[in-house]
Amino acid sequence: EAGVVQSPRYKIIEKKQPVAFWCNPISGHNTLYWYLQNLGQGPELLIRYENEEAVDDSQLPKDRFSAERLKGVDSTLKIQPAELGDSAVYLCASSLGQGTPYNEQFFGPGTRLTVL
Amino acid sequence: AQTVTQSQPEMSVQEAETVTLSCTYDTSESDYYLFWYKQPPSRQMILVIRQEAYKQQNATENRFSVNFQKAAKSFSLKISDSQLGDAAMYFCASNSNSGYALNFGKGTSLLVTP
């Protein structure tokens, strides 16, 4: 079974440009997460989806970040405009969903963003 | 709110030896889970071991085991018979039963020397 797929793996852009990241979760996983991992830090949650609904987006900087999960499967995270401080790794994870034991999260390989 | 603290930025171990990575946490939840994740240079976060807080018995997965001290809020990872492939960043994380986001520590970089 395929794991969580993310693209692109690397992205280099100039500041003030827009950028988008794509995530395809494991088939059948209802919960999808986007995490931000700064250099030398652990991941921090940006947004969590239960199917199509964003149920926790309190840490998402809504002035420049947006996300969507159409049809409750794939998800896209967008930054517009990007700032130098947005350089980081953006991780996507998925899990079966509420009510399942442990609700174990499976991670994708991440997208490393560099803003020049 | 939950916080996770890893006080060892770097650790080193010789091949075939045993190493222990430390983690402390703080939570107001009565029911929660604790995890150790491994992140190699490929960036793929891989679950190593998990522990349910209500279980007194320490979790074990092959060469990996934990020492869970609930009263002290301590959750250390012991790697026995270390292998070169164990070299990676190790993150301790917690997850409450009422919410699903993982709270990660800052990680410990493990170096394994021949």
JSON list of C-alpha atoms in Angstrom, two decimals:
[
{"chain": "A", "resi": 1, "resn": "GLU", "atom": "CA", "xyz": [0.00, 0.00, 0.00]},
{"chain": "A", "resi": 2, "resn": "ALA", "atom": "CA", "xyz": [1.32, 3.43, -0.90]},
{"chain": "A", "resi": 3, "resn": "GLY", "atom": "CA", "xyz": [2.20, 5.82, 1.90]},
{"chain": "A", "resi": 4, "resn": "VAL", "atom": "CA", "xyz": [1.50, 9.50, 2.16]},
{"chain": "A", "resi": 5, "resn": "VAL", "atom": "CA", "xyz": [2.64, 11.23, -1.01]},
{"chain": "A", "resi": 6, "resn": "GLN", "atom": "CA", "xyz": [3.81, 14.81, -1.12]},
{"chain": "A", "resi": 7, "resn": "SER", "atom": "CA", "xyz": [5.02, 17.00, -3.92]},
{"chain": "A", "resi": 8, "resn": "PRO", "atom": "CA", "xyz": [7.22, 18.72, -4.68]},
{"chain": "A", "resi": 9, "resn": "ARG", "atom": "CA", "xyz": [10.06, 17.42, -2.49]},
{"chain": "A", "resi": 10, "resn": "TYR", "atom": "CA", "xyz": [11.96, 20.68, -2.84]},
{"chain": "A", "resi": 11, "resn": "LYS", "atom": "CA", "xyz": [10.89, 24.19, -3.80]},
{"chain": "A", "resi": 12, "resn": "ILE", "atom": "CA", "xyz": [12.97, 27.35, -4.10]},
{"chain": "A", "resi": 13, "resn": "ILE", "atom": "CA", "xyz": [11.18, 30.66, -4.62]},
{"chain": "A", "resi": 14, "resn": "GLU", "atom": "CA", "xyz": [11.82, 34.34, -4.18]},
{"chain": "A", "resi": 15, "resn": "LYS", "atom": "CA", "xyz": [10.09, 36.23, -1.42]},
{"chain": "A", "resi": 16, "resn": "LYS", "atom": "CA", "xyz": [6.64, 37.59, -2.18]},
{"chain": "A", "resi": 17, "resn": "GLN", "atom": "CA", "xyz": [6.01, 34.79, -4.67]},
{"chain": "A", "resi": 18, "resn": "PRO", "atom": "CA", "xyz": [3.17, 32.30, -4.13]},
{"chain": "A", "resi": 19, "resn": "VAL", "atom": "CA", "xyz": [3.82, 28.60, -3.52]},
{"chain": "A", "resi": 20, "resn": "ALA", "atom": "CA", "xyz": [1.65, 25.51, -3.16]},
{"chain": "A", "resi": 21, "resn": "PHE", "atom": "CA", "xyz": [2.23, 22.07, -1.70]},
{"chain": "A", "resi": 22, "resn": "TRP", "atom": "CA", "xyz": [0.23, 18.98, -2.48]},
{"chain": "A", "resi": 23, "resn": "CYS", "atom": "CA", "xyz": [-0.53, 15.95, -0.30]},
{"chain": "A", "resi": 24, "resn": "ASN", "atom": "CA", "xyz": [-2.20, 12.63, -1.11]},
{"chain": "A", "resi": 25, "resn": "PRO", "atom": "CA", "xyz": [-2.97, 10.72, 2.11]},
{"chain": "A", "resi": 26, "resn": "ILE", "atom": "CA", "xyz": [-3.16, 6.97, 2.57]},
{"chain": "A", "resi": 27, "resn": "SER", "atom": "CA", "xyz": [-6.33, 5.58, 1.03]},
{"chain": "A", "resi": 28, "resn": "GLY", "atom": "CA", "xyz": [-9.16, 5.43, 3.54]},
{"chain": "A", "resi": 29, "resn": "HIS", "atom": "CA", "xyz": [-7.60, 7.86, 6.00]},
{"chain": "A", "resi": 30, "resn": "ASN", "atom": "CA", "xyz": [-10.16, 10.45, 7.03]},
{"chain": "A", "resi": 31, "resn": "THR", "atom": "CA", "xyz": [-7.85, 12.71, 9.02]},
{"chain": "A", "resi": 32, "resn": "LEU", "atom": "CA", "xyz": [-5.18, 14.79, 7.34]},
{"chain": "A", "resi": 33, "resn": "TYR", "atom": "CA", "xyz": [-2.61, 17.04, 9.02]},
{"chain": "A", "resi": 34, "resn": "TRP", "atom": "CA", "xyz": [-0.22, 19.69, 7.84]},
{"chain": "A", "resi": 35, "resn": "TYR", "atom": "CA", "xyz": [2.80, 20.28, 10.07]},
{"chain": "A", "resi": 36, "resn": "LEU", "atom": "CA", "xyz": [5.52, 22.93, 9.86]},
{"chain": "A", "resi": 37, "resn": "GLN", "atom": "CA", "xyz": [9.03, 21.86, 10.83]},
{"chain": "A", "resi": 38, "resn": "ASN", "atom": "CA", "xyz": [11.60, 24.60, 11.27]},
{"chain": "A", "resi": 39, "resn": "LEU", "atom": "CA", "xyz": [15.29, 23.74, 11.22]},
{"chain": "A", "resi": 40, "resn": "GLY", "atom": "CA", "xyz": [16.34, 22.05, 14.44]},
{"chain": "A", "resi": 41, "resn": "GLN", "atom": "CA", "xyz": [12.79, 21.85, 15.77]},
{"chain": "A", "resi": 42, "resn": "GLY", "atom": "CA", "xyz": [10.04, 19.31, 16.03]},
{"chain": "A", "resi": 43, "resn": "PRO", "atom": "CA", "xyz": [7.00, 19.57, 13.78]},
{"chain": "A", "resi": 44, "resn": "GLU", "atom": "CA", "xyz": [4.15, 21.88, 14.79]},
{"chain": "A", "resi": 45, "resn": "LEU", "atom": "CA", "xyz": [0.58, 21.51, 13.64]},
{"chain": "A", "resi": 46, "resn": "LEU", "atom": "CA", "xyz": [-0.72, 24.01, 11.10]},
{"chain": "A", "resi": 47, "resn": "ILE", "atom": "CA", "xyz": [-4.11, 22.50, 10.32]},
{"chain": "A", "resi": 48, "resn": "ARG", "atom": "CA", "xyz": [-6.06, 19.29, 10.77]},
{"chain": "A", "resi": 49, "resn": "TYR", "atom": "CA", "xyz": [-8.87, 18.04, 8.57]},
{"chain": "A", "resi": 50, "resn": "GLU", "atom": "CA", "xyz": [-11.56, 15.53, 9.36]},
{"chain": "A", "resi": 51, "resn": "ASN", "atom": "CA", "xyz": [-12.74, 14.60, 5.87]},
{"chain": "A", "resi": 52, "resn": "GLU", "atom": "CA", "xyz": [-13.39, 17.95, 4.15]},
{"chain": "A", "resi": 53, "resn": "GLU", "atom": "CA", "xyz": [-13.72, 19.96, 7.34]},
{"chain": "A", "resi": 54, "resn": "ALA", "atom": "CA", "xyz": [-10.86, 21.91, 8.88]},
{"chain": "A", "resi": 55, "resn": "VAL", "atom": "CA", "xyz": [-11.39, 21.14, 12.57]},
{"chain": "A", "resi": 56, "resn": "ASP", "atom": "CA", "xyz": [-8.21, 22.71, 13.96]},
{"chain": "A", "resi": 57, "resn": "ASP", "atom": "CA", "xyz": [-6.61, 25.63, 12.14]},
{"chain": "A", "resi": 58, "resn": "SER", "atom": "CA", "xyz": [-5.77, 27.77, 15.13]},
{"chain": "A", "resi": 59, "resn": "GLN", "atom": "CA", "xyz": [-2.03, 27.75, 14.31]},
{"chain": "A", "resi": 60, "resn": "LEU", "atom": "CA", "xyz": [-2.44, 28.56, 10.62]},
{"chain": "A", "resi": 61, "resn": "PRO", "atom": "CA", "xyz": [-1.35, 32.15, 9.79]},
{"chain": "A", "resi": 62, "resn": "LYS", "atom": "CA", "xyz": [-4.46, 33.01, 7.88]},
{"chain": "A", "resi": 63, "resn": "ASP", "atom": "CA", "xyz": [-3.18, 36.27, 6.45]},
{"chain": "A", "resi": 64, "resn": "ARG", "atom": "CA", "xyz": [-0.89, 34.41, 4.07]},
{"chain": "A", "resi": 65, "resn": "PHE", "atom": "CA", "xyz": [-1.58, 30.69, 4.44]},
{"chain": "A", "resi": 66, "resn": "SER", "atom": "CA", "xyz": [-4.57, 28.81, 3.12]},
{"chain": "A", "resi": 67, "resn": "ALA", "atom": "CA", "xyz": [-5.44, 25.14, 2.77]},
{"chain": "A", "resi": 68, "resn": "GLU", "atom": "CA", "xyz": [-8.12, 23.05, 1.21]},
{"chain": "A", "resi": 69, "resn": "ARG", "atom": "CA", "xyz": [-9.10, 19.42, 1.09]},
{"chain": "A", "resi": 70, "resn": "LEU", "atom": "CA", "xyz": [-11.64, 19.01, -1.65]},
{"chain": "A", "resi": 71, "resn": "LYS", "atom": "CA", "xyz": [-13.66, 15.78, -1.62]},
{"chain": "A", "resi": 72, "resn": "GLY", "atom": "CA", "xyz": [-11.94, 14.78, 1.60]},
{"chain": "A", "resi": 73, "resn": "VAL", "atom": "CA", "xyz": [-8.93, 13.20, -0.10]},
{"chain": "A", "resi": 74, "resn": "ASP", "atom": "CA", "xyz": [-6.05, 15.27, -1.51]},
{"chain": "A", "resi": 75, "resn": "SER", "atom": "CA", "xyz": [-5.04, 18.49, 0.15]},
{"chain": "A", "resi": 76, "resn": "THR", "atom": "CA", "xyz": [-3.21, 21.62, -0.93]},
{"chain": "A", "resi": 77, "resn": "LEU", "atom": "CA", "xyz": [-1.43, 24.10, 1.31]},
{"chain": "A", "resi": 78, "resn": "LYS", "atom": "CA", "xyz": [-0.72, 27.52, -0.16]},
{"chain": "A", "resi": 79, "resn": "ILE", "atom": "CA", "xyz": [1.40, 30.47, 0.92]},
{"chain": "A", "resi": 80, "resn": "GLN", "atom": "CA", "xyz": [0.85, 33.87, -0.68]},
{"chain": "A", "resi": 81, "resn": "PRO", "atom": "CA", "xyz": [3.01, 35.85, -0.49]},
{"chain": "A", "resi": 82, "resn": "ALA", "atom": "CA", "xyz": [5.96, 33.86, 0.86]},
{"chain": "A", "resi": 83, "resn": "GLU", "atom": "CA", "xyz": [8.33, 35.46, 3.35]},
{"chain": "A", "resi": 84, "resn": "LEU", "atom": "CA", "xyz": [11.91, 34.61, 4.22]},
{"chain": "A", "resi": 85, "resn": "GLY", "atom": "CA", "xyz": [10.76, 33.12, 7.53]},
{"chain": "A", "resi": 86, "resn": "ASP", "atom": "CA", "xyz": [8.60, 30.58, 5.75]},
{"chain": "A", "resi": 87, "resn": "SER", "atom": "CA", "xyz": [11.69, 28.57, 4.79]},
{"chain": "A", "resi": 88, "resn": "ALA", "atom": "CA", "xyz": [11.08, 25.22, 6.47]},
{"chain": "A", "resi": 89, "resn": "VAL", "atom": "CA", "xyz": [9.90, 21.67, 5.85]},
{"chain": "A", "resi": 90, "resn": "TYR", "atom": "CA", "xyz": [6.16, 21.19, 5.40]},
{"chain": "A", "resi": 91, "resn": "LEU", "atom": "CA", "xyz": [5.02, 17.74, 6.45]},
{"chain": "A", "resi": 92, "resn": "CYS", "atom": "CA", "xyz": [1.73, 16.09, 5.64]},
{"chain": "A", "resi": 93, "resn": "ALA", "atom": "CA", "xyz": [0.38, 13.20, 7.71]},
{"chain": "A", "resi": 94, "resn": "SER", "atom": "CA", "xyz": [-2.79, 11.13, 7.71]},
{"chain": "A", "resi": 95, "resn": "SER", "atom": "CA", "xyz": [-4.60, 8.80, 10.07]},
{"chain": "A", "resi": 96, "resn": "LEU", "atom": "CA", "xyz": [-7.71, 6.65, 10.01]},
{"chain": "A", "resi": 97, "resn": "GLY", "atom": "CA", "xyz": [-9.66, 9.12, 12.09]},
{"chain": "A", "resi": 98, "resn": "GLN", "atom": "CA", "xyz": [-11.63, 9.65, 15.23]},
{"chain": "A", "resi": 99, "resn": "GLY", "atom": "CA", "xyz": [-12.43, 6.59, 17.27]},
{"chain": "A", "resi": 100, "resn": "THR", "atom": "CA", "xyz": [-9.60, 4.42, 16.02]},
{"chain": "A", "resi": 101, "resn": "PRO", "atom": "CA", "xyz": [-6.99, 3.11, 18.47]},
{"chain": "A", "resi": 102, "resn": "TYR", "atom": "CA", "xyz": [-4.03, 5.44, 18.88]},
{"chain": "A", "resi": 103, "resn": "ASN", "atom": "CA", "xyz": [-5.13, 7.31, 15.78]},
{"chain": "A", "resi": 104, "resn": "GLU", "atom": "CA", "xyz": [-1.62, 6.62, 14.51]},
{"chain": "A", "resi": 105, "resn": "GLN", "atom": "CA", "xyz": [-0.32, 9.23, 12.14]},
{"chain": "A", "resi": 106, "resn": "PHE", "atom": "CA", "xyz": [1.65, 8.30, 9.03]},
{"chain": "A", "resi": 107, "resn": "PHE", "atom": "CA", "xyz": [3.90, 10.96, 7.59]},
{"chain": "A", "resi": 108, "resn": "GLY", "atom": "CA", "xyz": [4.91, 11.89, 4.09]},
{"chain": "A", "resi": 109, "resn": "PRO", "atom": "CA", "xyz": [8.51, 12.82, 3.15]},
{"chain": "A", "resi": 110, "resn": "GLY", "atom": "CA", "xyz": [7.79, 16.52, 3.37]},
{"chain": "A", "resi": 111, "resn": "THR", "atom": "CA", "xyz": [8.47, 19.50, 1.12]},
{"chain": "A", "resi": 112, "resn": "ARG", "atom": "CA", "xyz": [11.54, 21.57, 1.85]},
{"chain": "A", "resi": 113, "resn": "LEU", "atom": "CA", "xyz": [10.81, 25.21, 1.03]},
{"chain": "A", "resi": 114, "resn": "THR", "atom": "CA", "xyz": [13.56, 27.76, 0.58]},
{"chain": "A", "resi": 115, "resn": "VAL", "atom": "CA", "xyz": [12.56, 31.40, 0.24]},
{"chain": "A", "resi": 116, "resn": "LEU", "atom": "CA", "xyz": [15.28, 33.68, -1.14]},
{"chain": "B", "resi": 1, "resn": "ALA", "atom": "CA", "xyz": [-2.03, 21.97, 26.70]},
{"chain": "B", "resi": 2, "resn": "GLN", "atom": "CA", "xyz": [0.79, 19.48, 26.40]},
{"chain": "B", "resi": 3, "resn": "THR", "atom": "CA", "xyz": [4.51, 20.20, 26.26]},
{"chain": "B", "resi": 4, "resn": "VAL", "atom": "CA", "xyz": [7.35, 17.82, 25.49]},
{"chain": "B", "resi": 5, "resn": "THR", "atom": "CA", "xyz": [10.98, 18.44, 26.42]},
{"chain": "B", "resi": 6, "resn": "GLN", "atom": "CA", "xyz": [14.05, 16.68, 25.09]},
{"chain": "B", "resi": 7, "resn": "SER", "atom": "CA", "xyz": [17.14, 17.94, 26.89]},
{"chain": "B", "resi": 8, "resn": "GLN", "atom": "CA", "xyz": [19.75, 16.12, 24.80]},
{"chain": "B", "resi": 9, "resn": "PRO", "atom": "CA", "xyz": [20.36, 17.85, 21.46]},
{"chain": "B", "resi": 10, "resn": "GLU", "atom": "CA", "xyz": [22.91, 15.19, 20.47]},
{"chain": "B", "resi": 11, "resn": "MET", "atom": "CA", "xyz": [23.85, 11.70, 21.59]},
{"chain": "B", "resi": 12, "resn": "SER", "atom": "CA", "xyz": [26.50, 9.29, 20.39]},
{"chain": "B", "resi": 13, "resn": "VAL", "atom": "CA", "xyz": [26.72, 5.51, 20.72]},
{"chain": "B", "resi": 14, "resn": "GLN", "atom": "CA", "xyz": [29.03, 2.84, 19.43]},
{"chain": "B", "resi": 15, "resn": "GLU", "atom": "CA", "xyz": [27.67, 0.09, 17.26]},
{"chain": "B", "resi": 16, "resn": "ALA", "atom": "CA", "xyz": [26.25, -2.83, 19.31]},
{"chain": "B", "resi": 17, "resn": "GLU", "atom": "CA", "xyz": [26.09, -0.71, 22.47]},
{"chain": "B", "resi": 18, "resn": "THR", "atom": "CA", "xyz": [23.01, 0.60, 24.29]},
{"chain": "B", "resi": 19, "resn": "VAL", "atom": "CA", "xyz": [21.87, 4.22, 24.42]},
{"chain": "B", "resi": 20, "resn": "THR", "atom": "CA", "xyz": [19.04, 5.96, 26.25]},
{"chain": "B", "resi": 21, "resn": "LEU", "atom": "CA", "xyz": [17.31, 9.09, 24.98]},
{"chain": "B", "resi": 22, "resn": "SER", "atom": "CA", "xyz": [15.47, 11.24, 27.53]},
{"chain": "B", "resi": 23, "resn": "CYS", "atom": "CA", "xyz": [12.09, 12.88, 27.31]},
{"chain": "B", "resi": 24, "resn": "THR", "atom": "CA", "xyz": [9.87, 14.63, 29.82]},
{"chain": "B", "resi": 25, "resn": "TYR", "atom": "CA", "xyz": [6.39, 15.90, 29.24]},
{"chain": "B", "resi": 26, "resn": "ASP", "atom": "CA", "xyz": [3.70, 17.93, 30.90]},
{"chain": "B", "resi": 27, "resn": "THR", "atom": "CA", "xyz": [-0.02, 17.46, 30.44]},
{"chain": "B", "resi": 28, "resn": "SER", "atom": "CA", "xyz": [-3.28, 18.15, 32.19]},
{"chain": "B", "resi": 29, "resn": "GLU", "atom": "CA", "xyz": [-4.99, 15.29, 30.38]},
{"chain": "B", "resi": 30, "resn": "SER", "atom": "CA", "xyz": [-5.84, 12.12, 32.23]},
{"chain": "B", "resi": 31, "resn": "ASP", "atom": "CA", "xyz": [-5.67, 9.96, 29.13]},
{"chain": "B", "resi": 32, "resn": "TYR", "atom": "CA", "xyz": [-2.90, 10.37, 26.60]},
{"chain": "B", "resi": 33, "resn": "TYR", "atom": "CA", "xyz": [-0.40, 8.59, 24.41]},
{"chain": "B", "resi": 34, "resn": "LEU", "atom": "CA", "xyz": [3.35, 8.94, 24.09]},
{"chain": "B", "resi": 35, "resn": "PHE", "atom": "CA", "xyz": [5.44, 8.22, 21.03]},
{"chain": "B", "resi": 36, "resn": "TRP", "atom": "CA", "xyz": [8.98, 8.08, 19.78]},
{"chain": "B", "resi": 37, "resn": "TYR", "atom": "CA", "xyz": [9.48, 8.94, 16.11]},
{"chain": "B", "resi": 38, "resn": "LYS", "atom": "CA", "xyz": [12.64, 8.51, 14.04]},
{"chain": "B", "resi": 39, "resn": "GLN", "atom": "CA", "xyz": [13.45, 10.99, 11.27]},
{"chain": "B", "resi": 40, "resn": "PRO", "atom": "CA", "xyz": [16.38, 10.03, 9.04]},
{"chain": "B", "resi": 41, "resn": "PRO", "atom": "CA", "xyz": [17.92, 12.51, 6.54]},
{"chain": "B", "resi": 42, "resn": "SER", "atom": "CA", "xyz": [15.21, 11.50, 4.05]},
{"chain": "B", "resi": 43, "resn": "ARG", "atom": "CA", "xyz": [12.83, 13.41, 6.39]},
{"chain": "B", "resi": 44, "resn": "GLN", "atom": "CA", "xyz": [10.31, 10.55, 6.52]},
{"chain": "B", "resi": 45, "resn": "MET", "atom": "CA", "xyz": [8.97, 10.49, 10.07]},
{"chain": "B", "resi": 46, "resn": "ILE", "atom": "CA", "xyz": [8.72, 6.86, 11.21]},
{"chain": "B", "resi": 47, "resn": "LEU", "atom": "CA", "xyz": [6.96, 5.64, 14.34]},
{"chain": "B", "resi": 48, "resn": "VAL", "atom": "CA", "xyz": [9.38, 3.68, 16.54]},
{"chain": "B", "resi": 49, "resn": "ILE", "atom": "CA", "xyz": [7.28, 2.90, 19.59]},
{"chain": "B", "resi": 50, "resn": "ARG", "atom": "CA", "xyz": [4.17, 4.09, 21.42]},
{"chain": "B", "resi": 51, "resn": "GLN", "atom": "CA", "xyz": [2.90, 3.92, 24.98]},
{"chain": "B", "resi": 52, "resn": "GLU", "atom": "CA", "xyz": [-0.61, 4.33, 26.34]},
{"chain": "B", "resi": 53, "resn": "ALA", "atom": "CA", "xyz": [-0.52, 6.32, 29.55]},
{"chain": "B", "resi": 54, "resn": "TYR", "atom": "CA", "xyz": [-3.03, 4.03, 31.27]},
{"chain": "B", "resi": 55, "resn": "LYS", "atom": "CA", "xyz": [-0.75, 1.01, 30.80]},
{"chain": "B", "resi": 56, "resn": "GLN", "atom": "CA", "xyz": [1.85, 0.42, 33.49]},
{"chain": "B", "resi": 57, "resn": "GLN", "atom": "CA", "xyz": [3.85, -2.03, 31.43]},
{"chain": "B", "resi": 58, "resn": "ASN", "atom": "CA", "xyz": [6.61, -0.46, 29.39]},
{"chain": "B", "resi": 59, "resn": "ALA", "atom": "CA", "xyz": [6.28, -0.88, 25.63]},
{"chain": "B", "resi": 60, "resn": "THR", "atom": "CA", "xyz": [8.88, -2.90, 23.72]},
{"chain": "B", "resi": 61, "resn": "GLU", "atom": "CA", "xyz": [9.50, -3.27, 20.00]},
{"chain": "B", "resi": 62, "resn": "ASN", "atom": "CA", "xyz": [12.45, -5.53, 19.22]},
{"chain": "B", "resi": 63, "resn": "ARG", "atom": "CA", "xyz": [15.60, -3.53, 20.13]},
{"chain": "B", "resi": 64, "resn": "PHE", "atom": "CA", "xyz": [13.59, -0.51, 21.25]},
{"chain": "B", "resi": 65, "resn": "SER", "atom": "CA", "xyz": [12.02, -0.17, 24.67]},
{"chain": "B", "resi": 66, "resn": "VAL", "atom": "CA", "xyz": [10.75, 2.64, 26.83]},
{"chain": "B", "resi": 67, "resn": "ASN", "atom": "CA", "xyz": [10.97, 3.50, 30.50]},
{"chain": "B", "resi": 68, "resn": "PHE", "atom": "CA", "xyz": [7.67, 5.18, 31.28]},
{"chain": "B", "resi": 69, "resn": "GLN", "atom": "CA", "xyz": [7.53, 6.89, 34.68]},
{"chain": "B", "resi": 70, "resn": "LYS", "atom": "CA", "xyz": [4.05, 8.40, 34.86]},
{"chain": "B", "resi": 71, "resn": "ALA", "atom": "CA", "xyz": [4.43, 10.16, 38.19]},
{"chain": "B", "resi": 72, "resn": "ALA", "atom": "CA", "xyz": [7.67, 11.78, 37.08]},
{"chain": "B", "resi": 73, "resn": "LYS", "atom": "CA", "xyz": [6.25, 12.45, 33.59]},
{"chain": "B", "resi": 74, "resn": "SER", "atom": "CA", "xyz": [9.27, 10.84, 32.04]},
{"chain": "B", "resi": 75, "resn": "PHE", "atom": "CA", "xyz": [9.36, 8.74, 28.86]},
{"chain": "B", "resi": 76, "resn": "SER", "atom": "CA", "xyz": [12.86, 7.62, 27.83]},
{"chain": "B", "resi": 77, "resn": "LEU", "atom": "CA", "xyz": [13.78, 5.45, 24.85]},
{"chain": "B", "resi": 78, "resn": "LYS", "atom": "CA", "xyz": [16.38, 2.71, 25.12]},
{"chain": "B", "resi": 79, "resn": "ILE", "atom": "CA", "xyz": [18.00, 1.37, 21.96]},
{"chain": "B", "resi": 80, "resn": "SER", "atom": "CA", "xyz": [19.85, -1.90, 22.47]},
{"chain": "B", "resi": 81, "resn": "ASP", "atom": "CA", "xyz": [22.45, -3.38, 20.13]},
{"chain": "B", "resi": 82, "resn": "SER", "atom": "CA", "xyz": [22.67, -0.09, 18.22]},
{"chain": "B", "resi": 83, "resn": "GLN", "atom": "CA", "xyz": [23.09, -0.33, 14.47]},
{"chain": "B", "resi": 84, "resn": "LEU", "atom": "CA", "xyz": [24.43, 2.15, 11.93]},
{"chain": "B", "resi": 85, "resn": "GLY", "atom": "CA", "xyz": [20.92, 2.45, 10.52]},
{"chain": "B", "resi": 86, "resn": "ASP", "atom": "CA", "xyz": [19.67, 3.80, 13.85]},
{"chain": "B", "resi": 87, "resn": "ALA", "atom": "CA", "xyz": [21.44, 7.10, 13.19]},
{"chain": "B", "resi": 88, "resn": "ALA", "atom": "CA", "xyz": [18.75, 9.76, 12.84]},
{"chain": "B", "resi": 89, "resn": "MET", "atom": "CA", "xyz": [16.83, 12.47, 14.67]},
{"chain": "B", "resi": 90, "resn": "TYR", "atom": "CA", "xyz": [14.58, 11.06, 17.35]},
{"chain": "B", "resi": 91, "resn": "PHE", "atom": "CA", "xyz": [11.49, 12.95, 18.42]},
{"chain": "B", "resi": 92, "resn": "CYS", "atom": "CA", "xyz": [9.41, 12.35, 21.51]},
{"chain": "B", "resi": 93, "resn": "ALA", "atom": "CA", "xyz": [5.74, 13.26, 21.07]},
{"chain": "B", "resi": 94, "resn": "SER", "atom": "CA", "xyz": [2.49, 13.22, 22.98]},
{"chain": "B", "resi": 95, "resn": "ASN", "atom": "CA", "xyz": [-1.12, 13.06, 21.94]},
{"chain": "B", "resi": 96, "resn": "SER", "atom": "CA", "xyz": [-4.15, 13.51, 24.13]},
{"chain": "B", "resi": 97, "resn": "ASN", "atom": "CA", "xyz": [-7.22, 11.41, 23.82]},
{"chain": "B", "resi": 98, "resn": "SER", "atom": "CA", "xyz": [-9.39, 14.44, 23.30]},
{"chain": "B", "resi": 99, "resn": "GLY", "atom": "CA", "xyz": [-7.33, 15.97, 20.53]},
{"chain": "B", "resi": 100, "resn": "TYR", "atom": "CA", "xyz": [-5.31, 14.52, 17.75]},
{"chain": "B", "resi": 101, "resn": "ALA", "atom": "CA", "xyz": [-2.40, 16.81, 16.98]},
{"chain": "B", "resi": 102, "resn": "LEU", "atom": "CA", "xyz": [0.98, 15.46, 18.04]},
{"chain": "B", "resi": 103, "resn": "ASN", "atom": "CA", "xyz": [3.06, 17.67, 20.32]},
{"chain": "B", "resi": 104, "resn": "PHE", "atom": "CA", "xyz": [6.72, 17.13, 19.54]},
{"chain": "B", "resi": 105, "resn": "GLY", "atom": "CA", "xyz": [9.91, 17.83, 21.44]},
{"chain": "B", "resi": 106, "resn": "LYS", "atom": "CA", "xyz": [12.88, 19.48, 19.73]},
{"chain": "B", "resi": 107, "resn": "GLY", "atom": "CA", "xyz": [14.52, 16.18, 18.96]},
{"chain": "B", "resi": 108, "resn": "THR", "atom": "CA", "xyz": [17.77, 14.38, 19.73]},
{"chain": "B", "resi": 109, "resn": "SER", "atom": "CA", "xyz": [20.31, 13.70, 17.01]},
{"chain": "B", "resi": 110, "resn": "LEU", "atom": "CA", "xyz": [21.72, 10.20, 17.43]},
{"chain": "B", "resi": 111, "resn": "LEU", "atom": "CA", "xyz": [25.10, 9.39, 15.95]},
{"chain": "B", "resi": 112, "resn": "VAL", "atom": "CA", "xyz": [26.16, 5.74, 15.72]},
{"chain": "B", "resi": 113, "resn": "THR", "atom": "CA", "xyz": [29.88, 5.09, 15.33]},
{"chain": "B", "resi": 114, "resn": "PRO", "atom": "CA", "xyz": [31.45, 1.86, 14.06]}
]
